XYZ file of C-alpha atoms in Angstrom:
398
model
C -33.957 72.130 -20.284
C -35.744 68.984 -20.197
C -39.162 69.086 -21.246
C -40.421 65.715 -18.712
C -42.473 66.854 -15.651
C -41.422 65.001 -12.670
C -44.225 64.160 -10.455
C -43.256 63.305 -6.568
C -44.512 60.430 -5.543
C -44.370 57.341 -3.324
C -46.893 55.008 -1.609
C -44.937 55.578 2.160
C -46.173 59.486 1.818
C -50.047 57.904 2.870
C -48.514 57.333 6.431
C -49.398 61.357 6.941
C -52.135 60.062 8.867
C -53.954 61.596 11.295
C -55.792 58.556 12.042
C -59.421 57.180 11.838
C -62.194 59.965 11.181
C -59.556 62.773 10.566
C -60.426 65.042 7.199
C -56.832 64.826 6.182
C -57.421 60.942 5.235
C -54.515 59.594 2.738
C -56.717 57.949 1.148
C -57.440 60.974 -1.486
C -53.544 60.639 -2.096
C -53.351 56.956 -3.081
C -56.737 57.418 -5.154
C -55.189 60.037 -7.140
C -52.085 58.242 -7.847
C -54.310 56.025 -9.197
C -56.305 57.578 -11.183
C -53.563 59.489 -12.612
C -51.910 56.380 -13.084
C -54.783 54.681 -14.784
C -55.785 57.172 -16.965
C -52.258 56.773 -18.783
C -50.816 60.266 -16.682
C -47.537 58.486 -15.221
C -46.827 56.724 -18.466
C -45.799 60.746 -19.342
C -43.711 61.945 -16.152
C -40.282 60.828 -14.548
C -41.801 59.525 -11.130
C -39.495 60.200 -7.855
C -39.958 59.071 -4.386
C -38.456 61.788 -1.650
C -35.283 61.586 -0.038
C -34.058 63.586 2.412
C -31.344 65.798 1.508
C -27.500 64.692 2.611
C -29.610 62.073 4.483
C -30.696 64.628 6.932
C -33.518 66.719 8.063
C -31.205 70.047 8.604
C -33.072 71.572 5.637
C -36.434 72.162 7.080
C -34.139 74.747 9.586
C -34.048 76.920 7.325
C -38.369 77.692 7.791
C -39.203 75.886 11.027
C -37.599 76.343 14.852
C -35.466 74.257 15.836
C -37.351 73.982 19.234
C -40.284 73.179 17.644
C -38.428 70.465 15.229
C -37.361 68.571 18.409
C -41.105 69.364 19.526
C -41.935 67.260 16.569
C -39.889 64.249 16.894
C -40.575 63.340 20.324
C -43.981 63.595 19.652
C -42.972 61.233 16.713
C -41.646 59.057 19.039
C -44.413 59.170 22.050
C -47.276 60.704 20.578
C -48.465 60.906 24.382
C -46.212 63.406 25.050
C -47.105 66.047 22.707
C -46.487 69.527 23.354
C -49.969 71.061 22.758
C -47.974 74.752 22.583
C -46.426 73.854 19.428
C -49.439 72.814 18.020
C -49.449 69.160 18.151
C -51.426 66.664 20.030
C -54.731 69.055 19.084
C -58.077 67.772 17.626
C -56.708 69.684 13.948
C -53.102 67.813 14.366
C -53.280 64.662 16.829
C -49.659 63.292 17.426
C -49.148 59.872 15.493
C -45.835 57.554 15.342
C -43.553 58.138 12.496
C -45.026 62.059 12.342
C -42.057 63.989 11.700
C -40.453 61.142 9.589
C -43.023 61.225 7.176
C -43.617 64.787 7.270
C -40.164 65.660 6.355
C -40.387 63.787 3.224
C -43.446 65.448 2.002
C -41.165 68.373 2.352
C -38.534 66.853 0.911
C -40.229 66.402 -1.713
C -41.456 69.448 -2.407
C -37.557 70.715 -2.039
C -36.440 68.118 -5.179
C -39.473 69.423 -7.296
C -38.069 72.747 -6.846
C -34.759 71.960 -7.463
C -35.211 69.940 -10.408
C -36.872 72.215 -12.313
C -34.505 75.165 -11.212
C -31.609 73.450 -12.308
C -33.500 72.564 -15.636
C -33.901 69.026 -14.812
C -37.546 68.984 -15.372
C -39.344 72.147 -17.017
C -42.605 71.784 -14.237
C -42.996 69.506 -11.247
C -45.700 68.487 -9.185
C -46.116 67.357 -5.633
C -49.898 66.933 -4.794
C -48.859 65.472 -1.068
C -47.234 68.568 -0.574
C -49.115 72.246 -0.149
C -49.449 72.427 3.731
C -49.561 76.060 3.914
C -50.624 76.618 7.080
C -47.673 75.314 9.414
C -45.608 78.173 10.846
C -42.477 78.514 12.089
C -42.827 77.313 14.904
C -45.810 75.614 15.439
C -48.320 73.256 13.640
C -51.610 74.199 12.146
C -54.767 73.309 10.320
C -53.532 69.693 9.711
C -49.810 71.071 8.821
C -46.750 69.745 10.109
C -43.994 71.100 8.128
C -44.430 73.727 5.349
C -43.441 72.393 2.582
C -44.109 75.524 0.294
C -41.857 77.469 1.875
C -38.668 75.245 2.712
C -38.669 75.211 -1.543
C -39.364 78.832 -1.665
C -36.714 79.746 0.670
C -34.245 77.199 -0.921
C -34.597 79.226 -4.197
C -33.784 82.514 -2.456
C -31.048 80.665 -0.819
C -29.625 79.796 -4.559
C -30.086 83.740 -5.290
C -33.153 83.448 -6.953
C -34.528 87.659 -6.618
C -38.559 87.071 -7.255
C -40.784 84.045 -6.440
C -44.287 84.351 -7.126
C -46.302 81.882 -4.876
C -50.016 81.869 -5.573
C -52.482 79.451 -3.358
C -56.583 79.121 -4.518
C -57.086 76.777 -1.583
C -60.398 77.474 0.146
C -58.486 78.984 3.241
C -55.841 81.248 3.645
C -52.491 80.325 2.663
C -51.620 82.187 6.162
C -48.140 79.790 6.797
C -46.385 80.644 3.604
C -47.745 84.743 3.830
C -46.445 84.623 7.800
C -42.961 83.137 6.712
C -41.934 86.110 3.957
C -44.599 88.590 5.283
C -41.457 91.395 5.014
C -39.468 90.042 2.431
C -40.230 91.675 -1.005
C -38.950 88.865 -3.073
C -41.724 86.708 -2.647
C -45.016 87.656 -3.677
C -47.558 85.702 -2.006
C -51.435 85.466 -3.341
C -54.416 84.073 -1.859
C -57.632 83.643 -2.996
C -60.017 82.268 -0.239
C -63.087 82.141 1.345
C -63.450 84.809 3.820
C -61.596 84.570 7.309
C -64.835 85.738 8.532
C -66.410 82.295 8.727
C -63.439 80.105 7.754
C -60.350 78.708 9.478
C -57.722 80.103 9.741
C -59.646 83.692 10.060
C -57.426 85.915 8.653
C -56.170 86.940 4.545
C -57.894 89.973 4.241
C -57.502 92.602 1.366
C -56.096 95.349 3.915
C -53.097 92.492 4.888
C -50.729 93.451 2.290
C -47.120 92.785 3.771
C -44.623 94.075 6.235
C -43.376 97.523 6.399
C -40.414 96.413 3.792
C -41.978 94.640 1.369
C -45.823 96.384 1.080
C -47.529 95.136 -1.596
C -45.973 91.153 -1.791
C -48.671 89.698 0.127
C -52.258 89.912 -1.704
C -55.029 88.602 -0.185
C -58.449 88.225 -2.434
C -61.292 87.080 0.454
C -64.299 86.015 -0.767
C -68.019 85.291 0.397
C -69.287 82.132 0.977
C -71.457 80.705 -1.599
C -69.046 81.849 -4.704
C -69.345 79.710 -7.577
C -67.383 79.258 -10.615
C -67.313 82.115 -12.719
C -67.373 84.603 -10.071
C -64.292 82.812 -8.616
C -62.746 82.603 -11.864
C -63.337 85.863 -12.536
C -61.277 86.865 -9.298
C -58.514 85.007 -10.151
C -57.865 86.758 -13.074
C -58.646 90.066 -11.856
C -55.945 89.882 -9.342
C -53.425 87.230 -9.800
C -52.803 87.580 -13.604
C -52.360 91.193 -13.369
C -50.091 91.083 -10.037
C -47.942 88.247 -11.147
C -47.281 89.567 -14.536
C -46.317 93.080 -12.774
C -43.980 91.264 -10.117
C -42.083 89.646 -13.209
C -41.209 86.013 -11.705
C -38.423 84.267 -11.929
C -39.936 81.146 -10.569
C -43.750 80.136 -9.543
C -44.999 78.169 -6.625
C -48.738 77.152 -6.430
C -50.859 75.485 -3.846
C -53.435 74.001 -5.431
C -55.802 73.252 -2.624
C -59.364 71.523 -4.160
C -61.724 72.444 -1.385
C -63.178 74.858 -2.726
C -65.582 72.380 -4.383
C -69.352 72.543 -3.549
C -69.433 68.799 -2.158
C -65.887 69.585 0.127
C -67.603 69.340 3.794
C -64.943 71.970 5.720
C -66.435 75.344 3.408
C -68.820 77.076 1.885
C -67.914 77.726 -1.811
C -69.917 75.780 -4.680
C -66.913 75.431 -7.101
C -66.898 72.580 -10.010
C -63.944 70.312 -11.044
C -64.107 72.449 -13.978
C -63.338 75.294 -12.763
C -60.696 73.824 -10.948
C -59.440 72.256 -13.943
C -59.843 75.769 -15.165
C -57.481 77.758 -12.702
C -54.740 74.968 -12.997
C -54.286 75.400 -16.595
C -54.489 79.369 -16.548
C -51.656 79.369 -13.519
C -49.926 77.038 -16.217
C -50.175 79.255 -18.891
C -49.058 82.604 -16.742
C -45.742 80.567 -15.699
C -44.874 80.462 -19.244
C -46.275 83.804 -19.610
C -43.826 85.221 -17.263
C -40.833 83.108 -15.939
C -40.205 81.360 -18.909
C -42.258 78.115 -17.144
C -40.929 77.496 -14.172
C -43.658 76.078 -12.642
C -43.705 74.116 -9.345
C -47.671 72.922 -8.270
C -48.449 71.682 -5.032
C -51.837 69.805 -3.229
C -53.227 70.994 -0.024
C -56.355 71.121 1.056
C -59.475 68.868 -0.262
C -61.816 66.510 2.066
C -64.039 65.122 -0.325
C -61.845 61.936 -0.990
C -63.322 60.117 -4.039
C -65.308 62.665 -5.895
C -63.204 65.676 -6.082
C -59.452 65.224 -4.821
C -58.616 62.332 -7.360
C -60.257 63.973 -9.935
C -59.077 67.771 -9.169
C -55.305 66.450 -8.744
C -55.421 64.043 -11.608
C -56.055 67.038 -13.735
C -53.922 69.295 -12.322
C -50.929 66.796 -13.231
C -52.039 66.262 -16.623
C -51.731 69.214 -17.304
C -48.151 69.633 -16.133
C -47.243 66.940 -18.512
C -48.792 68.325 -20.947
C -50.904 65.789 -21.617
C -54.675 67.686 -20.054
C -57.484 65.365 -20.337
C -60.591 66.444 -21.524
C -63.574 66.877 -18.655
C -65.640 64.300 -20.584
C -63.232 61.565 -20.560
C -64.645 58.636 -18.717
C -62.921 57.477 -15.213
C -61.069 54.401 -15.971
C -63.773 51.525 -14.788
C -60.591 49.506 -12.788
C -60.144 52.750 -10.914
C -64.119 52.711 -10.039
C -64.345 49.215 -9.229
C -61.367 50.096 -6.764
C -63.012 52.999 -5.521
C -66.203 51.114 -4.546
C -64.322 47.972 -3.316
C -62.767 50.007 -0.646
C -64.896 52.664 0.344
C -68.482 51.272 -0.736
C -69.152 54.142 -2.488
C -69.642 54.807 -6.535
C -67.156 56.834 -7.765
C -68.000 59.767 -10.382
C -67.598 58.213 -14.156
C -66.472 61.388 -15.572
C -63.332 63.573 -15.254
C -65.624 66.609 -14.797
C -69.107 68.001 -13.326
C -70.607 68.508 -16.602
C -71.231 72.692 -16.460
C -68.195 73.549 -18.524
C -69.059 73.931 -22.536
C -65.937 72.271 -24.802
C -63.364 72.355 -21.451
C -64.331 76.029 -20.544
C -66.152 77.906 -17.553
C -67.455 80.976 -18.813
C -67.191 83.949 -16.627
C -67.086 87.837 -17.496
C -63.525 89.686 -17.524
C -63.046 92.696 -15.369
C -61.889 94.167 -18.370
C -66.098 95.153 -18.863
C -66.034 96.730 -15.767
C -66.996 96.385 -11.762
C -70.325 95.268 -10.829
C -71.044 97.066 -7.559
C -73.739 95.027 -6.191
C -71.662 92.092 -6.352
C -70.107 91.034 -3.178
C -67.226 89.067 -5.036
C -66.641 92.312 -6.988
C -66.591 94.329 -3.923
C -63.905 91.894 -2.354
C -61.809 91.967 -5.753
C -62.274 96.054 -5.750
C -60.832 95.946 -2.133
C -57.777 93.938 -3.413
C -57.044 95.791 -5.994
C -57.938 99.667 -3.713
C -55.010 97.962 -1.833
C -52.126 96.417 -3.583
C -52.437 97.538 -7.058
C -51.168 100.918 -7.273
C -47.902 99.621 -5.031
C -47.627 97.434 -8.228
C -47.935 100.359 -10.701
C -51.120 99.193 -11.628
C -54.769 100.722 -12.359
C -57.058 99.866 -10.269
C -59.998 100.144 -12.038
C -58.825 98.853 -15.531
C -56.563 96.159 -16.439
């Protein structure tokens, strides 16, 4: 196996643009090629642009409609005529030219990063243009066009691949990927989220656990607003460590959506960079834990487009070079100077938020018990009341 990471990436992949004053702005995707790039990240990767596959766009039959493909592309076309029933020409996902072109490479790219590193062409891959979770089958949704996630995840079944693990910690429910193998028990999907309750899409709740095949492969961990950094950290590992390890993975997938952050202005949750740094390295370390590192990490959501994206996704690929960089390294001062030349705004100096002590967030393992007053550990509890013991696990004790 070769040890390189390959990181997907090419300057075309900013036309996924859903135009002036949109949240999704592709600006967050050049600044963190960037940054990566100018913090010495690249100099450690093989870089790829996506292709499509035989030259076509077949593959992304194999998740979407094919009614809703066409949909697509003559909306691509004449962005006047979209079909508002498959989800595009909305306020989330206005048509644009070039829409489905674009979009299909995204998920082409996430395809290659699968396949390289299934065929042992690269031990981990990364695609941070990739992670739109939330487009179904057959229609668009929350600023998803194609999901990417699960045309790679369904390619590896396709190659006889028994258990895929796919874990998202975007801010909002990972509800495309959990719709598209909702009753197949060889993928386990994992969410952790901020409650459908006030967030979009409104749904991933602990009691939505899979279809009547395959109970127990969709895990949903729905949190309050307001949770902050050890609390969420100390969900994550509640759940997804335990789970994952149980499922025994062949192969992980994981969406590594960065709005979460207290400064991200579509939710509520007051996470650090750190913490995010934080939960990419431990989903890092449970890949080699228990599929041998097979590791595939995605992007996703994030809105705050200089102080947290760049940084979040900078780290997240350092880290699947093996290379991390420390959260007190200084922002290169080209990158900055860039930063402010085309935005007008100062960009952060540091590769962190300053709370984490030598790299690390403290927070408390379950393993010293439930905290009933706590509303996180009440949403963890209801989790684990749910899925664990279809996992052979305890609920109470790890």
């Amino acid at each position: 196996m070769d040890d390189t990471a390959l990181v997907i990436w090419d300057p075309a992949l900013v036309g996924y643009d859903f135009g002036e004053g949109h949240p999704m702005n592709p600006l967050r995707l050049a600044l963190t090629a960037k940054l990566a790039e100018g913090l010495g990240v690249l100099e450690h990767v093989r870089i790829e642009a996506p292709s499509l596959p035989d030259g076509s766009d077949a593959f992304l039959e194999t998740v979407h409609s094919r009614e809703y493909l066409d949909a697509v592309r003559a909306a691509s076309q004449n962005p006047a005529s979209a079909d508002e029933n498959f989800g595009i020409g909305t306020e989330d996902d206005p048509a644009f030219a070039g829409m489905h072109d674009v979009s299909a490479l995204i998920a082409a790219g996430t395809l290659q990063a699968v396949q390289a590193v299934h065929s042992g062409e690269a031990r981990h891959a990364v695609n941070f243009t990739g992670g739109l979770h939330h487009a179904m089958p057959d229609k668009a949704s929350g600023f998803c066009i194609y999901n990417d996630a699960a045309v790679g995840i369904q390619w590896l079944l396709d190659q006889g691949v028994e258990r895929v693990a796919y874990v998202d910690i975007d801010v909002h429910h990972g509800d495309g990927v959990e719709k598209v193998f909702w009753n197949d028990p060889r993928v386990l999907t994992i969410s952790i989220h901020e409650s459908g309750t006030v967030l979009f899409p409104g749904t991933g709740f602990a009691r939505d656990i899979g279809g009547p095949d395959a109970e127990g492969s969709a895990v949903n961990i729905s949190l309050p607003p307001g949770t902050g950094d050890s609390d969420w950290l100390r969900a994550l590992h509640a759940v997804v460590h335990p789970v994952v390890t149980a499922f025994k993975p062949q192969f992980m997938v994981t969406q590594h959506g960065c709005d979460s952050h207290y400064s991200d202005p579509l939710a509520h949750m007051v996470l650090t960079v750190d913490a995010q740094k934080m939960a990419h390295r431990s989903l890092h370390e449970l890949a080699h834990d228990v599929c041998d590192g097979r590791w595939v990490a995605l992007g996703g959501g994030g809105y705050e487009l200089v102080d947290v994206v760049p940084r979040s996704w900078t780290h997240l690929t350092a880290i699947a070079a093996d290379r991390p960089i420390s959260l007190e390294t200084e922002t290169p001062d080209e990158w900055r100077a860039h930063v402010e030349e085309i935005t007008g705004r100062s960009a952060p100096s540091r590769m962190g938020d300053g709370v984490a002590e030598k790299d690390d967030v403290w927070f408390q393992s379950w393993a010293s018990g439930m905290h009933p007053e706590s509303t996180v550990d009440q949403a963890v509890m209801a989790t684990r009341e749910a899925v664990f013991p279809l996992h052979g696990l305890d609920v109470w004790f790890d």
